[in-house]
Amino acid sequence: MSYLDATQDLYKEAALTPDVGLCCTTTPVWQFPGLSIPKIMQEMNYGCGSTVSAQDLVNNPQILYVGVGGGMELLQFAYFSRQKGGVTGVDTVDEMLEASKKNFKIAEQENDWFQSDFVNLVKGDALHLPVADESIDVAAQNCLFNIFKMEDLKKAVGEMYRVLKPHGRLVMSDPICEQPMNDALRNDDRLRAQCLSGSIPLKDYVKVLTDAGFGTIEIRGRRSYRVLSPNHYPTDELIHIESIEIAAIKDPMPTDGPCMFTGKTAIYYGNEEYFDDKKGHVLLQNQPLAVCDKTAAALAKASDEIHVSESTWHYNGGGCC
């Protein structure tokens, strides 16, 4: 049995018998005005964060969500779309697709604005998406891609890049881990399917995105997620796993490399009214400006009267680029 077969079996079980403890997140379940999320959807929320952000969901976007879970985020996306077929949910597990379909009927009863045909459920594989080139404005996945081994992860990200329109957004939440893991953990297919042993360092995760061509990366959230302890797992040391929420934007790749926003801010505190680096960045005196990591480094070199903060690992838009 391959690790993908193990994943298929695990999520078939989770569709037939909801497993509240399968995944866990400290991100709130967003309750927007007029939106009621059925209890069963919350019980089947098999994500490690959230991929739903109002700033991404303007102008009637076409939305793709891969790995449907119990349908909660599909419902949240439909809240903003509200058009027939505005949201497409893709999953390879028949039982999960059927569970989501049933949950949408409950959502119709609890939400007078919602219609099940706002969401188009499609059986498909993240490695071979049944979606046309450049047809999607916002693509999302939650706690799925970390399951993939590296070559499959590259394929899955490449597929998302393919279906996105220019300037489209890939919004994801996945576990990451900065510590090395031993082979016993890495080769345990069920632990990988449980979104644990496939976790990789953030820099490796980001490199897959930028190698695919995404020119802008936003780290929107970074939170503690799990620990793998010696008394419960085959490891000699405590391993800390975090979850991230990240957006990769299909912008043209800058000549000097991708722009990565990790929550850094620059503040000019000199005696002039503003500081202009002649490269498109103007800092008003004592006014914070969110900057990407490249710009932060360049501004720190350009003047000794600019304070550059450390990464907060939380960035929600605005700033220099």
mmCIF file of C-alpha atoms in Angstrom:
data_model
loop_
_atom_site.group_PDB
_atom_site.id
_atom_site.type_symbol
_atom_site.label_atom_id
_atom_site.label_comp_id
_atom_site.label_asym_id
_atom_site.label_seq_id
_atom_site.Cartn_x
_atom_site.Cartn_y
_atom_site.Cartn_z
ATOM 1 C CA MET A 1 0.000 0.000 0.000
ATOM 2 C CA SER A 2 1.357 3.423 -0.950
ATOM 3 C CA TYR A 3 1.118 6.457 1.306
ATOM 4 C CA LEU A 4 -1.586 7.835 -0.995
ATOM 5 C CA ASP A 5 -3.640 4.666 -0.464
ATOM 6 C CA ALA A 6 -3.238 5.084 3.290
ATOM 7 C CA THR A 7 -4.472 8.654 2.951
ATOM 8 C CA GLN A 8 -7.452 7.521 0.904
ATOM 9 C CA ASP A 9 -8.400 4.959 3.556
ATOM 10 C CA LEU A 10 -7.987 7.407 6.450
ATOM 11 C CA TYR A 11 -10.258 10.023 4.918
ATOM 12 C CA LYS A 12 -12.802 7.423 3.853
ATOM 13 C CA GLU A 13 -13.014 6.492 7.557
ATOM 14 C CA ALA A 14 -13.223 10.179 8.514
ATOM 15 C CA ALA A 15 -16.081 10.725 6.054
ATOM 16 C CA LEU A 16 -18.102 7.770 7.308
ATOM 17 C CA THR A 17 -17.379 8.433 11.009
ATOM 18 C CA PRO A 18 -16.458 12.074 11.741
ATOM 19 C CA ASP A 19 -13.198 12.306 13.703
ATOM 20 C CA VAL A 20 -13.188 15.565 15.667
ATOM 21 C CA GLY A 21 -9.607 15.039 16.854
ATOM 22 C CA LEU A 22 -8.107 14.291 13.447
ATOM 23 C CA CYS A 23 -7.010 17.880 12.931
ATOM 24 C CA CYS A 24 -7.032 20.889 15.212
ATOM 25 C CA THR A 25 -6.539 24.607 14.760
ATOM 26 C CA THR A 26 -6.325 27.681 16.947
ATOM 27 C CA THR A 27 -7.722 29.725 14.055
ATOM 28 C CA PRO A 28 -11.346 30.669 14.799
ATOM 29 C CA VAL A 29 -14.144 29.166 12.737
ATOM 30 C CA TRP A 30 -15.124 32.374 10.940
ATOM 31 C CA GLN A 31 -18.803 33.180 11.543
ATOM 32 C CA PHE A 32 -19.763 35.888 9.071
ATOM 33 C CA PRO A 33 -23.043 37.874 9.342
ATOM 34 C CA GLY A 34 -25.931 35.703 8.212
ATOM 35 C CA LEU A 35 -23.785 32.556 7.986
ATOM 36 C CA SER A 36 -24.670 29.482 10.021
ATOM 37 C CA ILE A 37 -22.176 26.609 9.823
ATOM 38 C CA PRO A 38 -23.824 23.255 10.602
ATOM 39 C CA LYS A 39 -22.386 21.386 13.566
ATOM 40 C CA ILE A 40 -21.504 18.369 11.405
ATOM 41 C CA MET A 41 -19.355 20.583 9.159
ATOM 42 C CA GLN A 42 -17.440 21.861 12.162
ATOM 43 C CA GLU A 43 -16.928 18.294 13.387
ATOM 44 C CA MET A 44 -15.531 17.406 9.946
ATOM 45 C CA ASN A 45 -13.246 20.437 9.736
ATOM 46 C CA TYR A 46 -10.103 18.484 8.837
ATOM 47 C CA GLY A 47 -7.875 21.526 8.400
ATOM 48 C CA CYS A 48 -5.068 23.087 10.435
ATOM 49 C CA GLY A 49 -6.005 26.734 9.860
ATOM 50 C CA SER A 50 -8.236 28.737 7.543
ATOM 51 C CA THR A 51 -7.970 29.601 3.860
ATOM 52 C CA VAL A 52 -10.986 31.947 3.805
ATOM 53 C CA SER A 53 -10.101 35.642 3.714
ATOM 54 C CA ALA A 54 -12.490 38.379 2.580
ATOM 55 C CA GLN A 55 -9.661 40.328 0.940
ATOM 56 C CA ASP A 56 -9.254 37.547 -1.636
ATOM 57 C CA LEU A 57 -12.943 37.160 -2.436
ATOM 58 C CA VAL A 58 -13.956 40.233 -4.416
ATOM 59 C CA ASN A 59 -15.563 40.711 -7.841
ATOM 60 C CA ASN A 60 -17.373 37.350 -7.985
ATOM 61 C CA PRO A 61 -14.306 35.128 -8.084
ATOM 62 C CA GLN A 62 -14.197 31.580 -9.412
ATOM 63 C CA ILE A 63 -12.959 29.513 -6.466
ATOM 64 C CA LEU A 64 -11.345 26.072 -6.367
ATOM 65 C CA TYR A 65 -11.001 24.087 -3.151
ATOM 66 C CA VAL A 66 -9.072 20.815 -3.172
ATOM 67 C CA GLY A 67 -9.802 18.251 -0.454
ATOM 68 C CA VAL A 68 -13.392 19.062 0.500
ATOM 69 C CA GLY A 69 -13.546 17.739 4.064
ATOM 70 C CA GLY A 70 -17.057 18.176 5.444
ATOM 71 C CA GLY A 71 -17.703 21.202 3.233
ATOM 72 C CA MET A 72 -17.209 23.952 5.815
ATOM 73 C CA GLU A 73 -14.764 26.089 3.862
ATOM 74 C CA LEU A 74 -16.709 25.444 0.656
ATOM 75 C CA LEU A 75 -19.740 26.937 2.422
ATOM 76 C CA GLN A 76 -17.681 29.886 3.641
ATOM 77 C CA PHE A 77 -16.368 30.511 0.132
ATOM 78 C CA ALA A 78 -19.910 30.260 -1.268
ATOM 79 C CA TYR A 79 -20.957 32.943 1.233
ATOM 80 C CA PHE A 80 -18.853 35.402 -0.753
ATOM 81 C CA SER A 81 -19.536 33.967 -4.221
ATOM 82 C CA ARG A 82 -23.294 33.238 -4.172
ATOM 83 C CA GLN A 83 -23.478 32.109 -7.793
ATOM 84 C CA LYS A 84 -24.201 28.775 -9.394
ATOM 85 C CA GLY A 85 -20.947 26.873 -9.773
ATOM 86 C CA GLY A 86 -18.953 29.737 -8.283
ATOM 87 C CA VAL A 87 -17.079 27.294 -6.044
ATOM 88 C CA THR A 88 -15.613 23.984 -7.220
ATOM 89 C CA GLY A 89 -14.703 21.326 -4.681
ATOM 90 C CA VAL A 90 -12.382 18.523 -5.786
ATOM 91 C CA ASP A 91 -11.729 15.339 -3.835
ATOM 92 C CA THR A 92 -10.563 11.846 -4.653
ATOM 93 C CA VAL A 93 -12.573 10.174 -1.861
ATOM 94 C CA ASP A 94 -16.138 9.275 -2.930
ATOM 95 C CA GLU A 95 -17.340 9.063 0.653
ATOM 96 C CA MET A 96 -16.074 12.564 1.433
ATOM 97 C CA LEU A 97 -17.814 14.022 -1.613
ATOM 98 C CA GLU A 98 -21.037 12.319 -0.583
ATOM 99 C CA ALA A 99 -20.719 13.549 3.015
ATOM 100 C CA SER A 100 -20.226 17.127 1.819
ATOM 101 C CA LYS A 101 -23.247 16.841 -0.466
ATOM 102 C CA LYS A 102 -25.400 15.744 2.492
ATOM 103 C CA ASN A 103 -23.985 18.506 4.674
ATOM 104 C CA PHE A 104 -24.923 21.122 2.077
ATOM 105 C CA LYS A 105 -28.565 20.078 2.410
ATOM 106 C CA ILE A 106 -28.322 20.844 6.123
ATOM 107 C CA ALA A 107 -26.640 24.156 5.316
ATOM 108 C CA GLU A 108 -29.552 25.041 3.020
ATOM 109 C CA GLN A 109 -31.938 24.605 5.943
ATOM 110 C CA GLU A 110 -29.831 26.831 8.197
ATOM 111 C CA ASN A 111 -28.984 29.536 5.602
ATOM 112 C CA ASP A 112 -31.741 31.030 3.452
ATOM 113 C CA TRP A 113 -29.191 32.537 1.063
ATOM 114 C CA PHE A 114 -27.366 29.247 0.338
ATOM 115 C CA GLN A 115 -28.094 26.863 -2.524
ATOM 116 C CA SER A 116 -26.236 23.599 -2.970
ATOM 117 C CA ASP A 117 -25.606 24.366 -6.643
ATOM 118 C CA PHE A 118 -23.389 27.268 -5.569
ATOM 119 C CA VAL A 119 -20.804 24.481 -5.100
ATOM 120 C CA ASN A 120 -19.826 22.058 -7.844
ATOM 121 C CA LEU A 121 -18.434 18.850 -6.310
ATOM 122 C CA VAL A 122 -16.069 16.969 -8.618
ATOM 123 C CA LYS A 123 -14.130 13.760 -8.151
ATOM 124 C CA GLY A 124 -10.524 14.399 -9.017
ATOM 125 C CA ASP A 125 -6.895 14.130 -8.071
ATOM 126 C CA ALA A 126 -4.806 17.062 -6.787
ATOM 127 C CA LEU A 127 -1.973 15.806 -8.993
ATOM 128 C CA HIS A 128 -4.167 15.933 -12.116
ATOM 129 C CA LEU A 129 -6.842 18.555 -11.496
ATOM 130 C CA PRO A 130 -9.968 18.276 -13.684
ATOM 131 C CA VAL A 131 -9.941 22.047 -14.162
ATOM 132 C CA ALA A 132 -9.152 24.185 -17.215
ATOM 133 C CA ASP A 133 -5.997 26.290 -17.523
ATOM 134 C CA GLU A 134 -6.197 29.834 -16.110
ATOM 135 C CA SER A 135 -9.865 29.525 -15.111
ATOM 136 C CA ILE A 136 -9.623 30.103 -11.333
ATOM 137 C CA ASP A 137 -9.261 33.328 -9.339
ATOM 138 C CA VAL A 138 -8.699 31.774 -5.904
ATOM 139 C CA ALA A 139 -7.470 28.219 -5.311
ATOM 140 C CA ALA A 140 -7.228 26.786 -1.804
ATOM 141 C CA GLN A 141 -6.317 23.683 0.165
ATOM 142 C CA ASN A 142 -6.201 23.057 3.896
ATOM 143 C CA CYS A 143 -3.970 20.441 5.507
ATOM 144 C CA LEU A 144 -3.645 18.334 2.350
ATOM 145 C CA PHE A 145 -0.458 19.216 0.519
ATOM 146 C CA ASN A 146 1.733 18.488 3.562
ATOM 147 C CA ILE A 147 0.748 14.841 3.109
ATOM 148 C CA PHE A 148 2.543 14.668 -0.247
ATOM 149 C CA LYS A 149 6.124 13.572 -0.635
ATOM 150 C CA MET A 150 8.301 16.158 -2.343
ATOM 151 C CA GLU A 151 7.864 15.150 -5.993
ATOM 152 C CA ASP A 152 4.096 14.887 -5.570
ATOM 153 C CA LEU A 153 4.030 18.195 -3.683
ATOM 154 C CA LYS A 154 5.713 19.869 -6.648
ATOM 155 C CA LYS A 155 3.134 18.352 -9.007
ATOM 156 C CA ALA A 156 0.216 19.476 -6.835
ATOM 157 C CA VAL A 157 1.518 23.048 -6.570
ATOM 158 C CA GLY A 158 2.228 23.059 -10.312
ATOM 159 C CA GLU A 159 -1.370 22.032 -10.983
ATOM 160 C CA MET A 160 -2.667 24.886 -8.830
ATOM 161 C CA TYR A 161 -0.410 27.304 -10.691
ATOM 162 C CA ARG A 162 -1.711 25.988 -14.023
ATOM 163 C CA VAL A 163 -5.397 26.532 -13.258
ATOM 164 C CA LEU A 164 -4.982 30.006 -11.729
ATOM 165 C CA LYS A 165 -5.553 33.129 -13.780
ATOM 166 C CA PRO A 166 -2.719 35.691 -13.910
ATOM 167 C CA HIS A 167 -2.571 37.413 -10.501
ATOM 168 C CA GLY A 168 -4.737 34.633 -9.056
ATOM 169 C CA ARG A 169 -4.142 33.447 -5.487
ATOM 170 C CA LEU A 170 -3.290 30.084 -4.028
ATOM 171 C CA VAL A 171 -4.290 30.163 -0.347
ATOM 172 C CA MET A 172 -3.131 27.281 1.831
ATOM 173 C CA SER A 173 -2.844 26.085 5.392
ATOM 174 C CA ASP A 174 -0.420 23.294 6.224
ATOM 175 C CA PRO A 175 1.713 22.004 9.086
ATOM 176 C CA ILE A 176 5.426 22.776 8.927
ATOM 177 C CA CYS A 177 8.349 21.591 11.027
ATOM 178 C CA GLU A 178 11.793 23.130 11.390
ATOM 179 C CA GLN A 179 13.318 20.098 13.121
ATOM 180 C CA PRO A 180 14.589 17.033 11.265
ATOM 181 C CA MET A 181 12.480 13.883 11.521
ATOM 182 C CA ASN A 182 13.847 10.347 11.587
ATOM 183 C CA ASP A 183 13.051 7.745 8.933
ATOM 184 C CA ALA A 184 10.595 5.919 11.204
ATOM 185 C CA LEU A 185 8.410 9.029 11.275
ATOM 186 C CA ARG A 186 8.909 9.991 7.644
ATOM 187 C CA ASN A 187 8.104 6.482 6.389
ATOM 188 C CA ASP A 188 4.998 5.975 8.533
ATOM 189 C CA ASP A 189 2.230 6.305 5.940
ATOM 190 C CA ARG A 190 -0.554 6.746 8.484
ATOM 191 C CA LEU A 191 1.293 9.513 10.335
ATOM 192 C CA ARG A 192 1.823 11.205 6.985
ATOM 193 C CA ALA A 193 -1.887 10.842 6.205
ATOM 194 C CA GLN A 194 -2.639 12.383 9.605
ATOM 195 C CA CYS A 195 -0.791 15.545 8.528
ATOM 196 C CA LEU A 196 2.138 14.995 10.874
ATOM 197 C CA SER A 197 5.203 13.301 9.452
ATOM 198 C CA GLY A 198 5.040 15.051 6.061
ATOM 199 C CA SER A 199 5.685 18.459 7.624
ATOM 200 C CA ILE A 200 8.725 20.230 6.133
ATOM 201 C CA PRO A 201 10.593 23.456 6.981
ATOM 202 C CA LEU A 202 8.992 26.713 5.882
ATOM 203 C CA LYS A 203 11.875 27.618 3.545
ATOM 204 C CA ASP A 204 11.452 24.321 1.676
ATOM 205 C CA TYR A 205 7.695 24.832 1.469
ATOM 206 C CA VAL A 206 8.140 28.360 0.088
ATOM 207 C CA LYS A 207 10.768 27.189 -2.412
ATOM 208 C CA VAL A 208 8.261 24.760 -3.937
ATOM 209 C CA LEU A 209 5.891 27.697 -4.443
ATOM 210 C CA THR A 210 8.450 30.053 -5.936
ATOM 211 C CA ASP A 211 9.970 27.319 -8.126
ATOM 212 C CA ALA A 212 6.462 26.855 -9.569
ATOM 213 C CA GLY A 213 6.505 30.537 -10.570
ATOM 214 C CA PHE A 214 4.615 32.372 -7.828
ATOM 215 C CA GLY A 215 6.162 35.849 -7.597
ATOM 216 C CA THR A 216 4.634 36.985 -4.291
ATOM 217 C CA ILE A 217 4.388 35.004 -1.056
ATOM 218 C CA GLU A 218 2.451 36.179 2.011
ATOM 219 C CA ILE A 219 2.781 34.482 5.387
ATOM 220 C CA ARG A 220 -0.591 35.244 6.948
ATOM 221 C CA GLY A 221 -0.380 33.180 10.106
ATOM 222 C CA ARG A 222 2.021 30.902 11.968
ATOM 223 C CA ARG A 223 0.852 29.055 15.055
ATOM 224 C CA SER A 224 1.750 26.120 17.259
ATOM 225 C CA TYR A 225 0.012 22.926 16.080
ATOM 226 C CA ARG A 226 1.272 19.620 17.532
ATOM 227 C CA VAL A 227 4.186 17.964 19.308
ATOM 228 C CA LEU A 228 5.520 14.508 18.574
ATOM 229 C CA SER A 229 6.761 13.240 21.924
ATOM 230 C CA PRO A 230 8.888 10.157 22.669
ATOM 231 C CA ASN A 231 6.163 8.616 24.837
ATOM 232 C CA HIS A 232 3.681 8.592 21.938
ATOM 233 C CA TYR A 233 5.753 8.490 18.745
ATOM 234 C CA PRO A 234 8.940 6.786 17.478
ATOM 235 C CA THR A 235 11.259 9.698 18.249
ATOM 236 C CA ASP A 236 14.009 10.307 20.807
ATOM 237 C CA GLU A 237 13.313 14.025 21.075
ATOM 238 C CA LEU A 238 10.294 16.287 21.284
ATOM 239 C CA ILE A 239 9.387 17.588 17.830
ATOM 240 C CA HIS A 240 7.343 20.776 17.532
ATOM 241 C CA ILE A 241 5.019 21.198 14.548
ATOM 242 C CA GLU A 242 3.495 24.538 13.571
ATOM 243 C CA SER A 243 0.706 25.412 11.164
ATOM 244 C CA ILE A 244 0.967 28.195 8.630
ATOM 245 C CA GLU A 245 -1.543 30.129 6.579
ATOM 246 C CA ILE A 246 0.057 31.301 3.374
ATOM 247 C CA ALA A 247 -0.953 32.952 0.104
ATOM 248 C CA ALA A 248 1.034 32.512 -3.103
ATOM 249 C CA ILE A 249 0.122 35.033 -5.790
ATOM 250 C CA LYS A 250 0.605 34.329 -9.496
ATOM 251 C CA ASP A 251 2.389 37.618 -10.097
ATOM 252 C CA PRO A 252 5.250 37.914 -12.592
ATOM 253 C CA MET A 253 8.504 36.866 -10.960
ATOM 254 C CA PRO A 254 10.614 39.967 -10.165
ATOM 255 C CA THR A 255 14.077 40.006 -11.706
ATOM 256 C CA ASP A 256 15.639 39.976 -8.233
ATOM 257 C CA GLY A 257 13.522 37.060 -7.013
ATOM 258 C CA PRO A 258 10.148 36.635 -5.305
ATOM 259 C CA CYS A 259 8.691 39.075 -2.815
ATOM 260 C CA MET A 260 8.088 37.328 0.499
ATOM 261 C CA PHE A 261 6.075 39.072 3.195
ATOM 262 C CA THR A 262 6.678 37.760 6.707
ATOM 263 C CA GLY A 263 5.265 40.684 8.681
ATOM 264 C CA LYS A 264 8.243 43.041 8.670
ATOM 265 C CA THR A 265 7.703 46.794 8.991
ATOM 266 C CA ALA A 266 10.008 49.736 8.225
ATOM 267 C CA ILE A 267 9.812 53.104 10.017
ATOM 268 C CA TYR A 268 11.880 56.144 8.981
ATOM 269 C CA TYR A 269 12.806 58.322 11.971
ATOM 270 C CA GLY A 270 15.152 60.888 10.401
ATOM 271 C CA ASN A 271 14.673 64.658 10.323
ATOM 272 C CA GLU A 272 13.283 64.918 6.784
ATOM 273 C CA GLU A 273 9.569 64.636 5.991
ATOM 274 C CA TYR A 274 10.129 61.357 4.177
ATOM 275 C CA PHE A 275 12.735 58.943 2.884
ATOM 276 C CA ASP A 276 12.673 57.941 -0.792
ATOM 277 C CA ASP A 277 14.905 55.063 -1.832
ATOM 278 C CA LYS A 278 14.330 55.928 -5.542
ATOM 279 C CA LYS A 279 13.123 52.384 -6.098
ATOM 280 C CA GLY A 280 9.426 52.931 -5.463
ATOM 281 C CA HIS A 281 9.467 52.959 -1.647
ATOM 282 C CA VAL A 282 8.629 56.203 0.147
ATOM 283 C CA LEU A 283 8.630 56.199 3.954
ATOM 284 C CA LEU A 284 6.899 59.114 5.664
ATOM 285 C CA GLN A 285 8.524 60.192 8.902
ATOM 286 C CA ASN A 286 7.576 57.886 11.784
ATOM 287 C CA GLN A 287 4.897 56.108 9.739
ATOM 288 C CA PRO A 288 5.119 52.291 9.573
ATOM 289 C CA LEU A 289 5.226 50.649 6.175
ATOM 290 C CA ALA A 290 4.806 46.905 5.694
ATOM 291 C CA VAL A 291 7.645 45.645 3.518
ATOM 292 C CA CYS A 292 8.699 42.372 1.966
ATOM 293 C CA ASP A 293 11.878 40.771 3.238
ATOM 294 C CA LYS A 294 13.917 41.927 0.218
ATOM 295 C CA THR A 295 12.873 45.543 0.679
ATOM 296 C CA ALA A 296 13.452 45.332 4.432
ATOM 297 C CA ALA A 297 17.050 44.261 3.865
ATOM 298 C CA ALA A 298 17.623 46.948 1.221
ATOM 299 C CA LEU A 299 16.184 49.747 3.389
ATOM 300 C CA ALA A 300 18.274 48.685 6.375
ATOM 301 C CA LYS A 301 21.374 49.141 4.204
ATOM 302 C CA ALA A 302 20.141 52.369 2.596
ATOM 303 C CA SER A 303 19.846 54.395 5.811
ATOM 304 C CA ASP A 304 20.814 54.143 9.462
ATOM 305 C CA GLU A 305 17.655 56.124 10.292
ATOM 306 C CA ILE A 306 15.227 53.359 9.397
ATOM 307 C CA HIS A 307 14.001 50.843 11.943
ATOM 308 C CA VAL A 308 13.150 47.443 10.461
ATOM 309 C CA SER A 309 11.178 45.092 12.673
ATOM 310 C CA GLU A 310 11.662 41.362 12.939
ATOM 311 C CA SER A 311 9.294 38.997 11.130
ATOM 312 C CA THR A 312 5.979 38.631 12.938
ATOM 313 C CA TRP A 313 4.884 35.816 10.578
ATOM 314 C CA HIS A 314 1.502 37.523 10.232
ATOM 315 C CA TYR A 315 0.833 39.676 7.155
ATOM 316 C CA ASN A 316 -2.587 40.625 5.801
ATOM 317 C CA GLY A 317 -1.882 43.033 2.966
ATOM 318 C CA GLY A 318 -0.807 46.610 2.421
ATOM 319 C CA GLY A 319 2.703 47.982 2.285
ATOM 320 C CA CYS A 320 5.299 48.602 -0.327
ATOM 321 C CA CYS A 321 5.004 46.103 -3.154
#
